[in-house]
Coordinates of N, CA and C in Angstrom, one line a residue:
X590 N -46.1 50.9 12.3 CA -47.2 49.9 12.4 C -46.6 48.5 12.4
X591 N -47.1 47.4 13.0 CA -46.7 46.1 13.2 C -47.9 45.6 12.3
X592 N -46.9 44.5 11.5 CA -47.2 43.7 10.7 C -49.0 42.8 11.2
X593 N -50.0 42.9 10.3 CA -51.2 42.0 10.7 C -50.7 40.8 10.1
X594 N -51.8 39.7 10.0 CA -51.4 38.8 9.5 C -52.7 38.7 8.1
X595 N -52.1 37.6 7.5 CA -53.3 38.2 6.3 C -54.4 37.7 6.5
X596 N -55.3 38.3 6.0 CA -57.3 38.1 5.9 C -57.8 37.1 5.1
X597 N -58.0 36.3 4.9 CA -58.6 34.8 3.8 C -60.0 35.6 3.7
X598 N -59.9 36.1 2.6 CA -61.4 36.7 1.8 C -62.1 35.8 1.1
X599 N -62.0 34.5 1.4 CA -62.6 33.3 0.9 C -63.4 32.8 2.2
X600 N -65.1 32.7 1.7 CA -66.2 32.2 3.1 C -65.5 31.3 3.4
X601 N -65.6 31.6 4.7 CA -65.3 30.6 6.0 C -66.6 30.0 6.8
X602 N -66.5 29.3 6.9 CA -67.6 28.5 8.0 C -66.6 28.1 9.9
X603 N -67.8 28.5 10.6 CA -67.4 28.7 11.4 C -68.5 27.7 12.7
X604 N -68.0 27.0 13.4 CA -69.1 26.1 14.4 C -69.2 26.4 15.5
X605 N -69.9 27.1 16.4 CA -69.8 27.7 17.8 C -70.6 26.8 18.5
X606 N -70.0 26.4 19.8 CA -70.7 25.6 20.9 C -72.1 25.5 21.4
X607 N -72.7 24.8 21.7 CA -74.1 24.4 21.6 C -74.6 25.6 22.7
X608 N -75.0 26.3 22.5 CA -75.5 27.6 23.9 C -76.9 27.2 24.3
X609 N -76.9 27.4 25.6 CA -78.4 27.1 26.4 C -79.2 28.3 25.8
X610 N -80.0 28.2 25.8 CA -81.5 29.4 25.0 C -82.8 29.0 25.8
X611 N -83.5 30.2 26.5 CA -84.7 29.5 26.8 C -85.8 30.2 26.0
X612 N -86.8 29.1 25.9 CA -88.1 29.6 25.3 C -89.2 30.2 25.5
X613 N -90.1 30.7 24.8 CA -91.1 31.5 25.4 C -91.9 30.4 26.5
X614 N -91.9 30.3 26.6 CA -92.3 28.3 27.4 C -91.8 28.3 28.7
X615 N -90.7 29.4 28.9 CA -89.6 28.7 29.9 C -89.0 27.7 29.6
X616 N -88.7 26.8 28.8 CA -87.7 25.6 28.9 C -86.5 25.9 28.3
X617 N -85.3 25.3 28.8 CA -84.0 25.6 28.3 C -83.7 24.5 27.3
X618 N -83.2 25.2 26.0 CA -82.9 24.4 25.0 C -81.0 24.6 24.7
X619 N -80.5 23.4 24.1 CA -79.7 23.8 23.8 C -79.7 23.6 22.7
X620 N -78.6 25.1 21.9 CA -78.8 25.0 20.4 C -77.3 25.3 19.6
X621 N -76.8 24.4 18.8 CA -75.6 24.1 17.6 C -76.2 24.8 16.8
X622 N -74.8 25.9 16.5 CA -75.2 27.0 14.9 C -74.1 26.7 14.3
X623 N -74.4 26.9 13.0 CA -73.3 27.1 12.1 C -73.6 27.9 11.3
X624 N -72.6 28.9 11.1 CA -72.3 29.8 10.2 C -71.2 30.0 9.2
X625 N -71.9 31.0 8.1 CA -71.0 31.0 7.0 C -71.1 32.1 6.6
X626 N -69.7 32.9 6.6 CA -69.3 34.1 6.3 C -68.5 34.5 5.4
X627 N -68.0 35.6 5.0 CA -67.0 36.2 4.3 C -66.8 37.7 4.3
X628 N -65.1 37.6 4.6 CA -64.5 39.0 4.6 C -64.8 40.1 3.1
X629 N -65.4 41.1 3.5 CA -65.3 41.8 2.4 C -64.7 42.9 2.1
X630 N -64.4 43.5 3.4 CA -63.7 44.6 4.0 C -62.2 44.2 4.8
X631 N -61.1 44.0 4.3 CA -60.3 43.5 4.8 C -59.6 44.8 6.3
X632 N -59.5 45.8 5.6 CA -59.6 47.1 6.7 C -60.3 47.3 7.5
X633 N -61.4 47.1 7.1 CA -62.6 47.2 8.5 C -62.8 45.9 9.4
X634 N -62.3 44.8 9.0 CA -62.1 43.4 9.5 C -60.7 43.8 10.2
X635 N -60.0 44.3 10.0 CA -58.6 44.6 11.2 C -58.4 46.0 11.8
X636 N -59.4 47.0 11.7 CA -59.5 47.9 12.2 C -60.8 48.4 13.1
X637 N -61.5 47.8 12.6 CA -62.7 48.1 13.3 C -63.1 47.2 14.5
X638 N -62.7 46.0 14.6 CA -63.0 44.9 15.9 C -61.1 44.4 15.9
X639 N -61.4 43.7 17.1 CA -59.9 43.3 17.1 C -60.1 42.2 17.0
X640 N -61.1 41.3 17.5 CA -61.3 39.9 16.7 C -62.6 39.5 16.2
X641 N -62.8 39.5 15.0 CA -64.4 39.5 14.1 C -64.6 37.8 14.9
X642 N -63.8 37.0 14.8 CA -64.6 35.6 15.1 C -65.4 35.7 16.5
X643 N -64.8 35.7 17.2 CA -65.2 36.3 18.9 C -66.5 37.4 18.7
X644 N -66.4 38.1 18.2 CA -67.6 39.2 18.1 C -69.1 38.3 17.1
X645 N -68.5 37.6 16.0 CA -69.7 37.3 15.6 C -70.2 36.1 16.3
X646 N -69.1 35.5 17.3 CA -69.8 34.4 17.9 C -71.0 34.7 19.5
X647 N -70.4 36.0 19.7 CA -71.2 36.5 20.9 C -72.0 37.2 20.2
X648 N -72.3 37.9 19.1 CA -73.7 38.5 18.4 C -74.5 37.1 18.4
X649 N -73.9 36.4 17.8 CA -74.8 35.1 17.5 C -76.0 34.3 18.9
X650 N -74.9 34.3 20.0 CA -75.6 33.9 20.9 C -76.6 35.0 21.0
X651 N -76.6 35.9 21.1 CA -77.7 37.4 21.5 C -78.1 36.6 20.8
X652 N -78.2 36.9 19.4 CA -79.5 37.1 18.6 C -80.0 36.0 18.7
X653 N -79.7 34.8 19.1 CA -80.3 33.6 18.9 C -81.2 33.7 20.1
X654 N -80.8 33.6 21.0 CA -81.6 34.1 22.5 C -82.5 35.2 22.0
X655 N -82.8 36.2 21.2 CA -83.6 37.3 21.3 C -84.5 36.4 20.8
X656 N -84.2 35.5 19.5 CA -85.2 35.3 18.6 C -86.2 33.8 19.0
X657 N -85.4 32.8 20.0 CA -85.8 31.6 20.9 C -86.7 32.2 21.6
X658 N -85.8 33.3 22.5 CA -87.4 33.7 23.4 C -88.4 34.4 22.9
X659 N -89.1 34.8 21.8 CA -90.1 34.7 21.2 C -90.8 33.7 20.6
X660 N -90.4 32.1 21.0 CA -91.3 31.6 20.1 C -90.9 30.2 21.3
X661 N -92.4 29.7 21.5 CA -92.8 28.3 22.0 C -91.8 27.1 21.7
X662 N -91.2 26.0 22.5 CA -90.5 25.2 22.4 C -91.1 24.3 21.0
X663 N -92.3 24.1 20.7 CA -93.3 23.5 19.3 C -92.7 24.0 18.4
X664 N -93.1 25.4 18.2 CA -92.7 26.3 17.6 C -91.0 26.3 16.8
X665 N -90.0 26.0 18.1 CA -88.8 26.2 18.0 C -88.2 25.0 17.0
X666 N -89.0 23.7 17.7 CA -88.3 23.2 16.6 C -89.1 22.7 15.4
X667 N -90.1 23.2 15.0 CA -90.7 23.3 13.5 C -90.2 24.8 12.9
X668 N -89.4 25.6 13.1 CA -89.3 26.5 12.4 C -88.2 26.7 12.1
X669 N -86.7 25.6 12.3 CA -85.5 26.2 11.5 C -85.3 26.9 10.5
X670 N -86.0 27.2 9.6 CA -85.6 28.1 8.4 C -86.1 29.2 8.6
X671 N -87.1 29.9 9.5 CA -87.4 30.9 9.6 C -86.5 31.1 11.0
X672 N -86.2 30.6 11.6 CA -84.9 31.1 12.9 C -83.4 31.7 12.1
X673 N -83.0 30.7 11.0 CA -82.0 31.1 10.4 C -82.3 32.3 9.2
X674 N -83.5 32.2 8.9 CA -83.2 33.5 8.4 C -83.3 34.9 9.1
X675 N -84.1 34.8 10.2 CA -83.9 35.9 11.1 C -82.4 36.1 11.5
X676 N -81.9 34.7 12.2 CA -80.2 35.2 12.2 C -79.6 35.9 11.6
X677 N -79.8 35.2 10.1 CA -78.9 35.6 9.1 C -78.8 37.1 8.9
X678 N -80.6 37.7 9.0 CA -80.4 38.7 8.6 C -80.0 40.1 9.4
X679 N -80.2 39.8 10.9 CA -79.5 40.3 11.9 C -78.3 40.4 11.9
X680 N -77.5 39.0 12.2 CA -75.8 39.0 12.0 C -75.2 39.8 10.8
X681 N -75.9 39.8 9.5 CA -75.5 40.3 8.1 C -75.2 42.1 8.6
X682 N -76.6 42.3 9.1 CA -76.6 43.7 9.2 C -75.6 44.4 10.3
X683 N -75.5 43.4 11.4 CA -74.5 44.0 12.6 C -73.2 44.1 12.2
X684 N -72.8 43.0 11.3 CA -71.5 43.3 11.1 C -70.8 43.5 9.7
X685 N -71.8 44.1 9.4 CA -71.8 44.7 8.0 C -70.2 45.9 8.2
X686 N -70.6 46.4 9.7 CA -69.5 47.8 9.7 C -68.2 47.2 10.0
X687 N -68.0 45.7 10.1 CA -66.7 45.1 10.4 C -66.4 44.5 8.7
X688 N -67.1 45.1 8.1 CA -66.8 44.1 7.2 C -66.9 43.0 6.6
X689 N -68.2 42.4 7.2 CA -68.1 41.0 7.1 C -69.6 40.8 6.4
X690 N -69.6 39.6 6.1 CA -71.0 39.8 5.2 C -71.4 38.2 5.2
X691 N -72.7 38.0 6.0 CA -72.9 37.0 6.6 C -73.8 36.0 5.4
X692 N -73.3 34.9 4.5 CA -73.9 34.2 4.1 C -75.3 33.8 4.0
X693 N -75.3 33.2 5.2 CA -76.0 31.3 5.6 C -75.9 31.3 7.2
X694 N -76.8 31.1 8.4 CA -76.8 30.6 8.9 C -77.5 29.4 10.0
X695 N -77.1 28.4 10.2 CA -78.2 26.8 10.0 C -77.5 26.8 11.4
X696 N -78.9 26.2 12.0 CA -79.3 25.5 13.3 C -79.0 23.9 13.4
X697 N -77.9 23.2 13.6 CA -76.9 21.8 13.5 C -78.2 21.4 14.8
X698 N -78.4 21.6 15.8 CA -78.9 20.8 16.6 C -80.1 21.7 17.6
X699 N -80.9 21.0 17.7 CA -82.0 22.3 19.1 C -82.1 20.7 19.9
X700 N -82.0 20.7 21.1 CA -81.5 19.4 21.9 C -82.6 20.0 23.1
X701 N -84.1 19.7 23.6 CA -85.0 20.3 24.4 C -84.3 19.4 25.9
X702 N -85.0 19.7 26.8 CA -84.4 18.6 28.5 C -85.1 17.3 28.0
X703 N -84.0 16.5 28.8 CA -84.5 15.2 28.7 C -86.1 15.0 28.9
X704 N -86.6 15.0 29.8 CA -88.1 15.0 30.5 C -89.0 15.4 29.0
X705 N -88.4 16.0 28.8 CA -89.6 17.1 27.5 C -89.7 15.7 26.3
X706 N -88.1 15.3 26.4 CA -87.3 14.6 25.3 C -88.2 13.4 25.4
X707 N -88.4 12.9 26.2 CA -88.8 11.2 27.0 C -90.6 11.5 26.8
X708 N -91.1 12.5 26.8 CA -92.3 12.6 26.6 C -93.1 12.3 25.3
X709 N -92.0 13.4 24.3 CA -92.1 13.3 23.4 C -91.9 12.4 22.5
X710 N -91.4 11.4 22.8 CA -90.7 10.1 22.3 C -92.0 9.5 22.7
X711 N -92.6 9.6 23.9 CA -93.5 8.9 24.5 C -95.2 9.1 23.6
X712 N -95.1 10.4 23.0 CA -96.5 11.1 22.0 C -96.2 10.4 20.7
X713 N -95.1 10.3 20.4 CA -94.7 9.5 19.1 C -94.6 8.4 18.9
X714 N -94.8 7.3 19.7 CA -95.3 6.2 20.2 C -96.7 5.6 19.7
X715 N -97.1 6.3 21.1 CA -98.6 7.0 20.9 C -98.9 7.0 19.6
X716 N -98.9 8.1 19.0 CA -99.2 8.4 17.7 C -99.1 7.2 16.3
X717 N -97.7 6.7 16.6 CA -97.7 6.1 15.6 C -98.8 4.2 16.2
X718 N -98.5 4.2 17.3 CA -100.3 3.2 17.4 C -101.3 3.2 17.4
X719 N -101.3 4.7 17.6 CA -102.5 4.9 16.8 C -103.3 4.7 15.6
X720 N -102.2 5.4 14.5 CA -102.3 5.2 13.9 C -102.4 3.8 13.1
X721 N -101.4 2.7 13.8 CA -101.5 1.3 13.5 C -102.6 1.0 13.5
X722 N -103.5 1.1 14.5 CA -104.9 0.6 15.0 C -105.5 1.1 13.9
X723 N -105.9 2.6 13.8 CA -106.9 2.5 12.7 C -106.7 2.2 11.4
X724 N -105.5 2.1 10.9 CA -104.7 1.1 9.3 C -105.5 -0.1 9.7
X725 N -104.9 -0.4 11.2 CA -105.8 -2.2 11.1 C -106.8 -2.3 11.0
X726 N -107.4 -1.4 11.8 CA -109.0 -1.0 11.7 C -109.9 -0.9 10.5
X727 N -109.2 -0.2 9.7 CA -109.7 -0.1 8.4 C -109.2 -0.8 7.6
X728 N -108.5 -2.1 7.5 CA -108.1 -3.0 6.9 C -109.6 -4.1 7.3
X729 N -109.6 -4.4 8.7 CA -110.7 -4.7 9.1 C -112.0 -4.7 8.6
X730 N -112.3 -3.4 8.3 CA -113.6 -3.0 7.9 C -113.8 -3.0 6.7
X731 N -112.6 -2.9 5.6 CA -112.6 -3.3 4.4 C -113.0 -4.8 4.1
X732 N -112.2 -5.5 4.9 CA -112.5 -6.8 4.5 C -113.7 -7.5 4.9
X733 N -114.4 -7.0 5.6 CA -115.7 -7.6 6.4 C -116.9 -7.2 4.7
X734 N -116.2 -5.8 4.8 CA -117.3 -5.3 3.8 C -117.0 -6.2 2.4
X735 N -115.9 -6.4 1.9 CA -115.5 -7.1 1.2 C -116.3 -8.6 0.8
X736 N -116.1 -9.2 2.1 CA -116.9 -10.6 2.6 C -118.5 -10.5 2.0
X737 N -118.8 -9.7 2.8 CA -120.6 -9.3 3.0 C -121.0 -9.2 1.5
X738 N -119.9 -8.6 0.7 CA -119.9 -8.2 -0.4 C -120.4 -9.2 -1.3
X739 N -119.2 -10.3 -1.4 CA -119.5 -11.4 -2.1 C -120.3 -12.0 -1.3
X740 N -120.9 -12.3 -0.1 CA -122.0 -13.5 0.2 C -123.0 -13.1 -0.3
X741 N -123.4 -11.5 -0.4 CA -124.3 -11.5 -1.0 C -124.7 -11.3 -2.2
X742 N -123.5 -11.0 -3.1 CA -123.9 -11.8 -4.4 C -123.9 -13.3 -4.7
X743 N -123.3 -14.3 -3.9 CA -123.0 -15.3 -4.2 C -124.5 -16.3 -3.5
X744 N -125.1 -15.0 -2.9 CA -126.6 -15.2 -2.1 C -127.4 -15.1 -3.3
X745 N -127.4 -13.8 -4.1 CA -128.3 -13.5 -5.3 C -128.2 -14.5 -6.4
X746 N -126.6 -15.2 -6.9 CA -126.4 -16.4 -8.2 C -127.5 -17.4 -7.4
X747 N -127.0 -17.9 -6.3 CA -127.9 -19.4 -5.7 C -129.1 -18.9 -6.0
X748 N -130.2 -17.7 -6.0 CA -131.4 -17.7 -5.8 C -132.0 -17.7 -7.7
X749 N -130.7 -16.8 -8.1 CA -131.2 -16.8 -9.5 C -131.2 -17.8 -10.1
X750 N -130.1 -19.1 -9.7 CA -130.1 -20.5 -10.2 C -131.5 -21.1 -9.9
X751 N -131.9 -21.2 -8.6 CA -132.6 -22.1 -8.2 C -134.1 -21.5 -8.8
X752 N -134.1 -20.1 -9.2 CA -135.2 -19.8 -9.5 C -135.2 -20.1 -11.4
X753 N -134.4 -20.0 -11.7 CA -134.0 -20.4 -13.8 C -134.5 -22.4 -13.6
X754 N -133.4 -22.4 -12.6 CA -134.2 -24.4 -12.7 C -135.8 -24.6 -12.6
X755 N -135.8 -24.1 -11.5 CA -137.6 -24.1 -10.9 C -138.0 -23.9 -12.5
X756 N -138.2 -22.4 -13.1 CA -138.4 -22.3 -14.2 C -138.5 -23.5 -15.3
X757 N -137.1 -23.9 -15.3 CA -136.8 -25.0 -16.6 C -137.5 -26.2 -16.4
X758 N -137.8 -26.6 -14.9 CA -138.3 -27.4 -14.6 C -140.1 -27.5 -14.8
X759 N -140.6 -26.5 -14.5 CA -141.7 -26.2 -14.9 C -142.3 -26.4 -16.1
X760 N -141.7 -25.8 -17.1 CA -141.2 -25.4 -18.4 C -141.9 -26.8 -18.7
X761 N -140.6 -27.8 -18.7 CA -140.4 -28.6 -19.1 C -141.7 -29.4 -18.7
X762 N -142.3 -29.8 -17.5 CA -143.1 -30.5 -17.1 C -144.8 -30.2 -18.3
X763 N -144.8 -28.8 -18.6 CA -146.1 -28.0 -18.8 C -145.8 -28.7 -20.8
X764 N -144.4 -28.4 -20.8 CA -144.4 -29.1 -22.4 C -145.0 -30.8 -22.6
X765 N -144.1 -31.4 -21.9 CA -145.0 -32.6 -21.4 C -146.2 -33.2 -21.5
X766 N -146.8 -32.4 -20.5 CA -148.4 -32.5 -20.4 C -149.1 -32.0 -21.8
X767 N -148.9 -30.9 -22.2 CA -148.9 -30.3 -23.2 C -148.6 -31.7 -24.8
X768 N -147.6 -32.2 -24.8 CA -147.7 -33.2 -25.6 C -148.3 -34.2 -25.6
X769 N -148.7 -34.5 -24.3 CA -149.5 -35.8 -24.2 C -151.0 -36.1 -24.6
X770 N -151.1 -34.6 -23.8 CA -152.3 -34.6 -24.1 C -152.8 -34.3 -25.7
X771 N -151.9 -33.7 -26.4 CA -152.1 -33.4 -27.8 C -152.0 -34.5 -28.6
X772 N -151.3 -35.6 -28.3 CA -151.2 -36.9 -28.5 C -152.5 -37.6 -28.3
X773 N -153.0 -37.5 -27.3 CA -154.5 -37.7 -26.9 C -155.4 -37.7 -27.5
X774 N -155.4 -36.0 -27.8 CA -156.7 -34.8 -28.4 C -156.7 -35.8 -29.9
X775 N -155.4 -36.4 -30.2 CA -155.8 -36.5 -32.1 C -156.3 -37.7 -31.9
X776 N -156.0 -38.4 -30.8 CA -156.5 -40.2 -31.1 C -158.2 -39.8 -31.0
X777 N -158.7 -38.8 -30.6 CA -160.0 -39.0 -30.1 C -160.8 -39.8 -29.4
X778 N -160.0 -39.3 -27.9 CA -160.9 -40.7 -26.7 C -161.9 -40.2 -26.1
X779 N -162.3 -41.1 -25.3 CA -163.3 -40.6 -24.4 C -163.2 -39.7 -23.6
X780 N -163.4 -38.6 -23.5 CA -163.3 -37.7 -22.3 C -163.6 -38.1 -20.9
X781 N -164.2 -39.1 -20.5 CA -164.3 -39.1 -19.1 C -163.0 -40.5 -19.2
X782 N -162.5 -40.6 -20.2 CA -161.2 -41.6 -19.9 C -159.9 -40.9 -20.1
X783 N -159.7 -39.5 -20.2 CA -158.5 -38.4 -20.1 C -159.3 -38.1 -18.8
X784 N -160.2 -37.8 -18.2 CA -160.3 -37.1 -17.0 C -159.7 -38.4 -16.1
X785 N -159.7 -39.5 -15.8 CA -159.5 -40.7 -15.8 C -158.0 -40.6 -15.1
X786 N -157.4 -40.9 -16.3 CA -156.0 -40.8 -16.6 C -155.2 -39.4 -15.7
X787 N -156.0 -38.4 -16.4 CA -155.4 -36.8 -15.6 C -155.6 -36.9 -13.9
X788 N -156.7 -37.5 -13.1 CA -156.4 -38.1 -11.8 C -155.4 -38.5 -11.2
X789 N -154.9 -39.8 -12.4 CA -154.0 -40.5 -12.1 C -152.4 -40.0 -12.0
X790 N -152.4 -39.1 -12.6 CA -151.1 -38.2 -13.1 C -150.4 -37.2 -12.1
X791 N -151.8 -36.7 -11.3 CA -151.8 -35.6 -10.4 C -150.9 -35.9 -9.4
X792 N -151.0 -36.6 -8.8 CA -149.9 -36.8 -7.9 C -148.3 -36.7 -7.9
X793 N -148.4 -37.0 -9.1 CA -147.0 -37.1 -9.5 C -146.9 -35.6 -9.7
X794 N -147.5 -35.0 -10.3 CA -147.4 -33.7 -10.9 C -147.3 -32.6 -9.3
X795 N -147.8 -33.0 -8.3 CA -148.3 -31.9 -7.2 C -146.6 -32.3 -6.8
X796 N -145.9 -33.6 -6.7 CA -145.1 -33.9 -6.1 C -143.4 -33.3 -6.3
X797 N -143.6 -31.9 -7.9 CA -142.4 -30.8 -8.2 C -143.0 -29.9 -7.4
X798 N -141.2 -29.5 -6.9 CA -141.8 -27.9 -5.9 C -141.4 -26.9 -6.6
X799 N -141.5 -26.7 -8.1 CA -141.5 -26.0 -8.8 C -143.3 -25.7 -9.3
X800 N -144.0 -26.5 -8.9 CA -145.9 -26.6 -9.2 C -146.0 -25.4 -8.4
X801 N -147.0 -24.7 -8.6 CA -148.1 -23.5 -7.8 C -149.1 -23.4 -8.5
X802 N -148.9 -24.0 -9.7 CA -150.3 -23.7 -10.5 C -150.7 -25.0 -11.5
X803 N -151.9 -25.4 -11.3 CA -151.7 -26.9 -12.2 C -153.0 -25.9 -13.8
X804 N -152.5 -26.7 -14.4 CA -153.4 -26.4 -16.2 C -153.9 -27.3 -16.6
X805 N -155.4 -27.3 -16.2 CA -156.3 -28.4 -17.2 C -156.5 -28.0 -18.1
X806 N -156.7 -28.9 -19.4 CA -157.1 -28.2 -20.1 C -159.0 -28.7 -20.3
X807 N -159.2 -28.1 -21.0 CA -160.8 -27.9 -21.2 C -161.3 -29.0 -21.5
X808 N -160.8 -30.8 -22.2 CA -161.3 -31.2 -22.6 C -161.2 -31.9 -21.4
X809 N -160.0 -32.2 -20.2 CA -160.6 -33.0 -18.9 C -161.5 -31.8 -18.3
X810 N -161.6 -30.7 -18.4 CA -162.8 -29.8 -17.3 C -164.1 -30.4 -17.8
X811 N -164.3 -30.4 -19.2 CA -165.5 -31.0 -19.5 C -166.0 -32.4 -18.7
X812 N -165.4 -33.6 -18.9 CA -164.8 -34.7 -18.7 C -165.9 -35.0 -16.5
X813 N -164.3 -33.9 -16.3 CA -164.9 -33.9 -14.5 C -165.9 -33.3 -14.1
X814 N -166.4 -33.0 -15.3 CA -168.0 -31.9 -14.9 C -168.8 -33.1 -14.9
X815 N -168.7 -33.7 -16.1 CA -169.2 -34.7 -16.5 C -169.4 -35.8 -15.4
X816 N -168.5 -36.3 -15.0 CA -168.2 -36.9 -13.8 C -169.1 -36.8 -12.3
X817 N -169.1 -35.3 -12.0 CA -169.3 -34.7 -10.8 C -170.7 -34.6 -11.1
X818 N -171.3 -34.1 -12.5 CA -173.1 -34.7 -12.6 C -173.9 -36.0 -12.0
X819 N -172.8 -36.8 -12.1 CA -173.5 -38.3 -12.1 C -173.7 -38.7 -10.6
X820 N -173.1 -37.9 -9.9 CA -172.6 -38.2 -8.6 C -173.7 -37.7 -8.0
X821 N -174.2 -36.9 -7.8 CA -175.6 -36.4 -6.5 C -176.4 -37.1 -6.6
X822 N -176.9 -37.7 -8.3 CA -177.8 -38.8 -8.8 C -177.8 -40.1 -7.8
X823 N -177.0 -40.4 -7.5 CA -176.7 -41.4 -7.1 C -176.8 -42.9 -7.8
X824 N -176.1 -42.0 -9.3 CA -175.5 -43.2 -9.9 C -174.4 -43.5 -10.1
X825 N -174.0 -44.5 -9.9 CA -172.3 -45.2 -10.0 C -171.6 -45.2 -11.5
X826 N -170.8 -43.9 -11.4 CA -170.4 -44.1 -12.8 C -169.2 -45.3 -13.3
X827 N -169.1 -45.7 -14.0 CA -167.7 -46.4 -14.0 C -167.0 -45.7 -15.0
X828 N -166.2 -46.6 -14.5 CA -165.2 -46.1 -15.1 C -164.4 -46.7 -16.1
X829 N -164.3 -45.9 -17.0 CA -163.5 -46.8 -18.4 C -162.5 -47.2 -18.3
X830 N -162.1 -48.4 -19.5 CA -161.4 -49.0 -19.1 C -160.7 -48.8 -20.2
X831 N -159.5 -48.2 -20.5 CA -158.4 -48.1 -21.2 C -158.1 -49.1 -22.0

């Protein structure tokens, strides 16, 4: 027997050339494997093949081509991990009787035809302005709503101010009259000379636009009743004189 040379029973990794593969699709892909193996059987590694590299590199193409042409170019490249473990588990078992006992095996590159290439570049484009637009879009529609948001609260403060003033202002006017007249009531005057006087006041008083409702009180109602008797008579009442 002539001397072999020795076996390195320590995994090797091994890079085979990019091999054309077509898909269930028809399109030709090309595809980078790397593998990773180890001698286990150093007899059956030099007796059973006469060169394991060469053999696991042509099993590799097979199986890679068995397992491509069953699956959609989409398909092909969203599923690296499930390609490599089909490999793996194929290669493991073929060359189990050489001895060899197959790691790991990873998919380095799936490279589709240019045209497919340029398309796809061209959907992803696409896609990603799409998606721009409706980010902007909905940045858009956030902020409008945003806006709308505060005018119309800042619609509701103005209405609630202007309605608390009106109020205060009323308020205030009704205290007023309210004192004056109470100021009045004690001096004990003439009533048809507060009905008089309350004539003269009205104007001013109609002229807040906070007014919708004016308050006599009972001692000028008397007063202008009083007033309004004298009048069909066709007597001239006068009028007192303060």
């Amino acid at each position: 027997d002539r001397l072999k040379p020795l076996i390195d029973l320590r995994e090797q990794v091994v890079s085979f050339a990019p091999q054309p593969v077509i898909t269930e699709d028809n399109l030709v892909v090309n595809i980078d494997t790397v593998l990773y193996f180890q001698v286990t059987d150093p007899k059956a590694a030099t007796y059973e093949i006469a060169n394991y590299i060469s053999g696991i590199e042509q099993l590799t193409v097979t199986t890679l081509r068995n397992v491509i042409g069953g699956m959609a170019l989409e398909k092909t490249l969203t599923s690296r991990d499930e390609i490599n473990n089909q490999l793996r588990g194929v290669l493991d078992e073929a060359t189990g009787k050489w001895g060899i006992r197959v790691n790991r095996v990873e998919l380095k590159a799936i490279d589709p035809p240019g045209s497919i290439k340029e398309t796809m570049e061209k959907q992803m484009r696409a896609d990603r302005e799409k998606r721009a637009a409706i980010l902007n879009a909905e940045g858009v529609k956030q902020s409008q709503i945003l806006t709308a948001e505060g005018d119309r609260q800042a619609a509701i403060l103005r209405a609630e101010g202007k309605r608390q003033a009106m109020m205060l202002e009323a308020e205030g006017q009704a205290k007023a009259i309210e004192t004056v007249f109470g100021a009045i009531h004690e001096g004990k005057p003439d009533p048809q000379l507060l009905a008089y006087q309350y004539l003269q006041v009205l104007p001013q008083i109609a002229q807040g636009e906070s007014n919708k409702v004016w308050v006599i009180p009972s001692e000028i109602t008397s007063a202008l009743a009083g007033i309004g008797a004298l009048i069909p008579n066709g007597t001239p009442g006068r009028v007192p004189q303060p």
